[in-house]
Amino acid sequence: MRKFIFIVTGLLFLAGTYLKADGVTFKASAPNAVVMGQQFQLTYTVNEEGASGLRTPDLADFEVLMGPTSSVSRSMQYINGKSSSSYAQTFTYILMPKKEGTFNLGPATIKMKNSNYSSNSLVIKVLPPDKASEAASSGSGGSQATSGSSNIGSDELFVRMNVSKRSVYEQEGFLVTFKLYSLYDAALNDVKFPEFEGFLAQDIELNPQWTLENYNGRNYRAVVIKQTVLYPQRAGKITIEGGKYDAVVRIRSKQRVRSIFDDFFDTYQDVKRVLTTAPVTIDVKPLPSGKPASFQGAVGSYTMKASINSDRIKTNEAVTINVTLSGNGNIKLAKNPEITFPNDFEVYDPKVDNNIKTTPSGTSGTKSIEYMAIPRYAGNFEIPAVQFSYFDSQDGSYKTLSSQPFKLHVEKGAGSENASGPVISNFGTQESVKYLGQDIRYIKVSKPHFVSNREVFFGSFMYIMAYLLIAVLFMVFFAIYRKQVKENANIALVRTKKANKIAVRRLKKAEKLLKEKKKEEFYDEVLRAVWGYLSDKLNIPQASLTKDNVEAELMVFGVDEEMSNQFISILNTCEFARYAPSQAPEAMDQLFKQTVNAIGKMENIIKKS
């Protein structure tokens, strides 16, 4: 039976890791896949002299054709005047599999310096013989890796798009794998993957390596060229369009050359081929009814931990609640749980720290959220339990995680008289809160100004005008003070007035991220600015905001449909672009200008009304 050239190339990929102890390295290596009826090498290498007593694992599933044969290599090198040497002793076995399947070879042991050392384990997959090659060897024809023509069949070189699931729920992740199969030496030049419209995509970092794989009765060299976890954003039938891949194949051809020896010389030619993948339709099921009040779109499997830094503090000191979400699913897209602090607390934006990784099994990790608030008055308070709800796609039900309520005792702090003075805090660096409500008066060093005793001020015209001026100023200040107190009591009015200032501050940060070309952070900041602006203007908590009620509330404010659609378009663009393939800088700049323009028009409409 003929030997296949593409199999020889596949056997060059050897699996094995080093096990080190006291400077001794003992390593086992073999091909990760072989074809039934083909010989292969199993080697054990040790880096110290004096090894003896090699004991291999049970090789009953393989026929030992030869071995062990021992070989030794030594080397010495000089670098910067320093010499170093290396030593390696290799024990080689020639094996042939007895049957097809996947076999685990346990560690081998060897004795060195009165100590026993173990090698790593190996997994060897034995593939069935190539059916096309068997047919060719029996004279019935078939495709060969060595050909005299440049005709390459569709079953000899192709790309497959595999999806792990074809029926999923909204926001439920599934894996899409693109794999190249070839009987030849092939390379991809220009690759155009599908756009994944209707999905949020999380790419997986790959270290592409060729392996031997049996598919439809033939043995191919295969390599994964892309893996992505997709999260559907709407229910219904969503189609993943096909991709296009430009391949260059090097094939071998034999030409007879007339010489005195009548030799045969191998020549090669490069052949270009355009490969495509067929579209795949995914059935996306809507999330069932009965969503808990604390559900905010999380799908997967999660756990939650919540803790408070202290249950006894003083006024104007910071209290922090730490919430940690762990699990597998769309954790990166999950919104933060909402914590309701008492009204007398000054609440800051939460600090979020993500430790999330995307693998073929999905997106998993932890999301740590730190909430900070500062009490201004003494007393006993209770912070309600933290709740986080998610949809478990495995059993098709909603689940709610809940912590215990937090009881907090606030004592009167030094220098505090139940009034909030100026406070400086740095939430990002966790610096202690400093109270600066005390004035420092300095001694005056300028020359004194003397008033003549002969001038009588009491009862004079200036004396009467001073009284009148003081009375007028008092009434003016009293009126302003009453108005300010009334406005401050109206929390909704305060939020509405500050909405534009907060949005402008966040957009300045987004502009900085735009100049730094930080795509994901830019879209996050623009999304946070728009949601925060709408929440403050419409006086609706962010946790309760949806695109539907935003449109309804904007109509109440007298905003026309065009303006509402502009805000919804910005939200959709940000949510899609954060995890979609790379966006052009022009698209990011256009989105920024569109957001600034929308908020400006909104302010003008409100002022006119």
mmCIF file of C-alpha atoms in Angstrom, residues 317-527:
data_model
loop_
_atom_site.group_PDB
_atom_site.id
_atom_site.type_symbol
_atom_site.label_atom_id
_atom_site.label_comp_id
_atom_site.label_asym_id
_atom_site.label_seq_id
_atom_site.Cartn_x
_atom_site.Cartn_y
_atom_site.Cartn_z
ATOM 1 C CA GLU A 317 -17.147 58.209 56.119
ATOM 2 C CA ALA A 318 -17.491 55.951 53.082
ATOM 3 C CA VAL A 319 -19.314 52.626 53.170
ATOM 4 C CA THR A 320 -18.679 50.171 50.336
ATOM 5 C CA ILE A 321 -20.598 47.083 49.243
ATOM 6 C CA ASN A 322 -18.694 44.567 47.126
ATOM 7 C CA VAL A 323 -20.647 42.295 44.791
ATOM 8 C CA THR A 324 -18.913 39.505 42.843
ATOM 9 C CA LEU A 325 -20.661 37.719 39.975
ATOM 10 C CA SER A 326 -19.101 34.485 38.730
ATOM 11 C CA GLY A 327 -20.222 32.068 36.074
ATOM 12 C CA ASN A 328 -20.487 31.160 32.421
ATOM 13 C CA GLY A 329 -22.675 33.036 29.933
ATOM 14 C CA ASN A 330 -23.062 36.593 28.691
ATOM 15 C CA ILE A 331 -21.452 37.860 31.901
ATOM 16 C CA LYS A 332 -19.675 40.674 30.083
ATOM 17 C CA LEU A 333 -23.018 42.024 28.850
ATOM 18 C CA ALA A 334 -24.875 41.545 32.147
ATOM 19 C CA LYS A 335 -25.926 44.802 33.831
ATOM 20 C CA ASN A 336 -24.855 45.529 37.382
ATOM 21 C CA PRO A 337 -27.294 44.632 40.176
ATOM 22 C CA GLU A 338 -29.103 47.642 41.588
ATOM 23 C CA ILE A 339 -28.507 48.640 45.231
ATOM 24 C CA THR A 340 -30.928 51.033 46.920
ATOM 25 C CA PHE A 341 -29.162 53.200 49.494
ATOM 26 C CA PRO A 342 -31.086 55.365 51.993
ATOM 27 C CA ASN A 343 -32.041 58.857 50.822
ATOM 28 C CA ASP A 344 -29.583 60.560 53.182
ATOM 29 C CA PHE A 345 -26.616 58.838 51.507
ATOM 30 C CA GLU A 346 -24.521 60.444 48.791
ATOM 31 C CA VAL A 347 -24.127 57.684 46.179
ATOM 32 C CA TYR A 348 -21.253 57.375 43.660
ATOM 33 C CA ASP A 349 -21.023 55.458 40.393
ATOM 34 C CA PRO A 350 -19.963 51.842 40.954
ATOM 35 C CA LYS A 351 -16.463 50.676 40.113
ATOM 36 C CA VAL A 352 -16.382 47.523 37.934
ATOM 37 C CA ASP A 353 -13.452 45.125 37.551
ATOM 38 C CA ASN A 354 -13.775 42.331 34.955
ATOM 39 C CA ASN A 355 -11.744 39.125 34.874
ATOM 40 C CA ILE A 356 -13.415 37.398 31.957
ATOM 41 C CA LYS A 357 -12.053 34.987 29.368
ATOM 42 C CA THR A 358 -13.628 33.535 26.235
ATOM 43 C CA THR A 359 -12.842 29.868 25.475
ATOM 44 C CA PRO A 360 -14.472 27.214 23.236
ATOM 45 C CA SER A 361 -16.670 26.279 26.212
ATOM 46 C CA GLY A 362 -18.030 29.864 26.374
ATOM 47 C CA THR A 363 -17.375 33.163 28.138
ATOM 48 C CA SER A 364 -16.669 32.750 31.844
ATOM 49 C CA GLY A 365 -14.999 34.562 34.716
ATOM 50 C CA THR A 366 -15.831 37.037 37.446
ATOM 51 C CA LYS A 367 -17.240 40.542 37.507
ATOM 52 C CA SER A 368 -16.463 42.494 40.686
ATOM 53 C CA ILE A 369 -18.587 45.580 41.386
ATOM 54 C CA GLU A 370 -17.854 48.017 44.197
ATOM 55 C CA TYR A 371 -20.601 50.420 45.286
ATOM 56 C CA MET A 372 -19.711 53.416 47.468
ATOM 57 C CA ALA A 373 -21.939 55.791 49.412
ATOM 58 C CA ILE A 374 -21.378 58.392 52.161
ATOM 59 C CA PRO A 375 -23.939 58.894 54.956
ATOM 60 C CA ARG A 376 -24.517 62.529 55.986
ATOM 61 C CA TYR A 377 -26.643 61.900 59.092
ATOM 62 C CA ALA A 378 -26.345 59.631 62.098
ATOM 63 C CA GLY A 379 -28.798 56.811 62.765
ATOM 64 C CA ASN A 380 -29.580 53.178 62.076
ATOM 65 C CA PHE A 381 -30.141 52.252 58.434
ATOM 66 C CA GLU A 382 -30.926 49.119 56.472
ATOM 67 C CA ILE A 383 -29.688 48.579 52.920
ATOM 68 C CA PRO A 384 -32.014 46.127 51.106
ATOM 69 C CA ALA A 385 -30.721 42.760 49.921
ATOM 70 C CA VAL A 386 -28.807 42.688 46.627
ATOM 71 C CA GLN A 387 -30.664 40.635 44.006
ATOM 72 C CA PHE A 388 -29.438 39.308 40.660
ATOM 73 C CA SER A 389 -31.644 37.299 38.321
ATOM 74 C CA TYR A 390 -30.597 35.301 35.272
ATOM 75 C CA PHE A 391 -32.097 32.879 32.791
ATOM 76 C CA ASP A 392 -30.675 29.349 33.001
ATOM 77 C CA SER A 393 -30.726 28.068 29.418
ATOM 78 C CA GLN A 394 -29.979 24.506 30.555
ATOM 79 C CA ASP A 395 -33.327 23.983 32.314
ATOM 80 C CA GLY A 396 -35.179 26.906 30.677
ATOM 81 C CA SER A 397 -36.078 28.788 33.861
ATOM 82 C CA TYR A 398 -35.337 32.068 35.644
ATOM 83 C CA LYS A 399 -33.280 31.997 38.828
ATOM 84 C CA THR A 400 -32.693 34.738 41.383
ATOM 85 C CA LEU A 401 -29.644 35.112 43.615
ATOM 86 C CA SER A 402 -30.091 37.197 46.761
ATOM 87 C CA SER A 403 -27.889 38.385 49.611
ATOM 88 C CA GLN A 404 -28.880 39.261 53.166
ATOM 89 C CA PRO A 405 -29.957 42.856 53.929
ATOM 90 C CA PHE A 406 -27.169 45.017 55.335
ATOM 91 C CA LYS A 407 -27.807 46.795 58.676
ATOM 92 C CA LEU A 408 -25.673 49.884 59.178
ATOM 93 C CA HIS A 409 -25.179 51.939 62.335
ATOM 94 C CA VAL A 410 -23.946 55.496 61.627
ATOM 95 C CA GLU A 411 -22.552 57.537 64.491
ATOM 96 C CA LYS A 412 -22.022 61.262 64.590
ATOM 97 C CA GLY A 413 -18.544 62.050 63.304
ATOM 98 C CA ALA A 414 -16.081 64.551 64.738
ATOM 99 C CA GLY A 415 -16.881 68.115 63.678
ATOM 100 C CA SER A 416 -20.200 67.023 62.200
ATOM 101 C CA GLU A 417 -23.458 68.531 63.396
ATOM 102 C CA ASN A 418 -25.823 66.706 61.117
ATOM 103 C CA ALA A 419 -24.814 69.046 58.339
ATOM 104 C CA SER A 420 -22.900 68.057 55.295
ATOM 105 C CA GLY A 421 -19.739 70.067 54.871
ATOM 106 C CA PRO A 422 -17.357 69.938 51.931
ATOM 107 C CA VAL A 423 -16.025 66.410 51.445
ATOM 108 C CA ILE A 424 -13.164 65.302 49.265
ATOM 109 C CA SER A 425 -13.143 61.650 48.193
ATOM 110 C CA ASN A 426 -11.306 59.586 45.650
ATOM 111 C CA PHE A 427 -13.302 56.464 44.884
ATOM 112 C CA GLY A 428 -10.847 55.223 42.309
ATOM 113 C CA THR A 429 -7.914 55.008 44.724
ATOM 114 C CA GLN A 430 -9.928 54.293 47.884
ATOM 115 C CA GLU A 431 -8.443 57.227 49.776
ATOM 116 C CA SER A 432 -10.040 58.090 53.087
ATOM 117 C CA VAL A 433 -12.696 60.792 53.137
ATOM 118 C CA LYS A 434 -11.408 64.121 54.402
ATOM 119 C CA TYR A 435 -13.638 66.736 56.061
ATOM 120 C CA LEU A 436 -12.705 70.286 55.176
ATOM 121 C CA GLY A 437 -15.563 72.188 56.826
ATOM 122 C CA GLN A 438 -13.325 74.281 59.071
ATOM 123 C CA ASP A 439 -11.809 77.639 58.162
ATOM 124 C CA ILE A 440 -8.294 78.848 58.979
ATOM 125 C CA ARG A 441 -7.969 82.571 59.630
ATOM 126 C CA TYR A 442 -4.574 84.220 59.337
ATOM 127 C CA ILE A 443 -3.207 87.195 61.284
ATOM 128 C CA LYS A 444 -3.426 90.425 59.288
ATOM 129 C CA VAL A 445 -0.011 92.011 58.757
ATOM 130 C CA SER A 446 -1.062 95.097 56.738
ATOM 131 C CA LYS A 447 -0.963 98.637 58.189
ATOM 132 C CA PRO A 448 -3.986 99.511 60.375
ATOM 133 C CA HIS A 449 -6.560 102.071 59.286
ATOM 134 C CA PHE A 450 -7.520 104.566 62.033
ATOM 135 C CA VAL A 451 -10.874 106.366 62.251
ATOM 136 C CA SER A 452 -11.117 109.772 63.845
ATOM 137 C CA ASN A 453 -13.098 109.839 67.107
ATOM 138 C CA ARG A 454 -14.552 113.174 66.129
ATOM 139 C CA GLU A 455 -16.734 111.635 63.423
ATOM 140 C CA VAL A 456 -20.014 110.353 64.917
ATOM 141 C CA PHE A 457 -21.351 107.393 62.866
ATOM 142 C CA PHE A 458 -24.267 106.473 65.117
ATOM 143 C CA GLY A 459 -27.506 108.104 63.877
ATOM 144 C CA SER A 460 -25.884 109.438 60.696
ATOM 145 C CA PHE A 461 -27.273 109.025 57.177
ATOM 146 C CA MET A 462 -24.742 106.279 56.373
ATOM 147 C CA TYR A 463 -25.802 104.453 59.546
ATOM 148 C CA ILE A 464 -29.467 104.417 58.426
ATOM 149 C CA MET A 465 -28.573 103.374 54.835
ATOM 150 C CA ALA A 466 -26.441 100.546 56.169
ATOM 151 C CA TYR A 467 -29.432 99.217 58.122
ATOM 152 C CA LEU A 468 -31.666 99.477 55.077
ATOM 153 C CA LEU A 469 -29.075 97.764 52.870
ATOM 154 C CA ILE A 470 -28.663 94.947 55.367
ATOM 155 C CA ALA A 471 -32.450 94.457 55.529
ATOM 156 C CA VAL A 472 -32.775 94.381 51.720
ATOM 157 C CA LEU A 473 -29.879 91.940 51.354
ATOM 158 C CA PHE A 474 -31.363 89.755 54.060
ATOM 159 C CA MET A 475 -34.701 89.537 52.247
ATOM 160 C CA VAL A 476 -32.988 88.819 48.917
ATOM 161 C CA PHE A 477 -30.780 86.122 50.388
ATOM 162 C CA PHE A 478 -33.720 84.652 52.285
ATOM 163 C CA ALA A 479 -35.790 84.418 49.087
ATOM 164 C CA ILE A 480 -32.885 82.823 47.178
ATOM 165 C CA TYR A 481 -32.263 80.415 50.036
ATOM 166 C CA ARG A 482 -35.922 79.343 50.166
ATOM 167 C CA LYS A 483 -35.954 78.792 46.411
ATOM 168 C CA GLN A 484 -32.731 76.783 46.577
ATOM 169 C CA VAL A 485 -34.059 74.618 49.429
ATOM 170 C CA LYS A 486 -37.251 73.978 47.498
ATOM 171 C CA GLU A 487 -35.350 73.021 44.336
ATOM 172 C CA ASN A 488 -32.941 70.775 46.253
ATOM 173 C CA ALA A 489 -35.890 68.997 47.822
ATOM 174 C CA ASN A 490 -37.096 68.162 44.339
ATOM 175 C CA ILE A 491 -34.618 65.390 43.487
ATOM 176 C CA ALA A 492 -36.074 64.893 40.028
ATOM 177 C CA LEU A 493 -35.543 68.583 39.199
ATOM 178 C CA VAL A 494 -31.929 68.427 40.434
ATOM 179 C CA ARG A 495 -31.233 65.359 38.305
ATOM 180 C CA THR A 496 -32.802 66.999 35.273
ATOM 181 C CA LYS A 497 -30.686 70.133 35.634
ATOM 182 C CA LYS A 498 -27.455 68.175 36.068
ATOM 183 C CA ALA A 499 -28.177 65.717 33.245
ATOM 184 C CA ASN A 500 -26.537 67.772 30.520
ATOM 185 C CA LYS A 501 -23.421 68.558 32.609
ATOM 186 C CA ILE A 502 -22.889 64.871 33.461
ATOM 187 C CA ALA A 503 -23.427 63.836 29.842
ATOM 188 C CA VAL A 504 -20.927 66.456 28.610
ATOM 189 C CA ARG A 505 -18.340 65.225 31.123
ATOM 190 C CA ARG A 506 -18.728 61.631 29.938
ATOM 191 C CA LEU A 507 -18.621 62.637 26.280
ATOM 192 C CA LYS A 508 -15.321 64.441 26.909
ATOM 193 C CA LYS A 509 -13.948 61.169 28.254
ATOM 194 C CA ALA A 510 -15.339 59.360 25.194
ATOM 195 C CA GLU A 511 -13.628 61.900 22.907
ATOM 196 C CA LYS A 512 -10.332 61.156 24.629
ATOM 197 C CA LEU A 513 -10.865 57.404 24.113
ATOM 198 C CA LEU A 514 -11.719 58.109 20.464
ATOM 199 C CA LYS A 515 -8.391 59.880 19.927
ATOM 200 C CA GLU A 516 -6.602 56.968 21.632
ATOM 201 C CA LYS A 517 -8.459 54.534 19.316
ATOM 202 C CA LYS A 518 -9.724 52.461 22.243
ATOM 203 C CA LYS A 519 -12.757 51.038 20.506
ATOM 204 C CA GLU A 520 -14.486 49.020 23.221
ATOM 205 C CA GLU A 521 -13.945 51.629 25.980
ATOM 206 C CA PHE A 522 -15.192 54.366 23.603
ATOM 207 C CA TYR A 523 -18.471 52.613 22.860
ATOM 208 C CA ASP A 524 -18.947 51.769 26.563
ATOM 209 C CA GLU A 525 -18.503 55.435 27.540
ATOM 210 C CA VAL A 526 -20.870 56.735 24.832
ATOM 211 C CA LEU A 527 -23.464 54.136 25.853
#
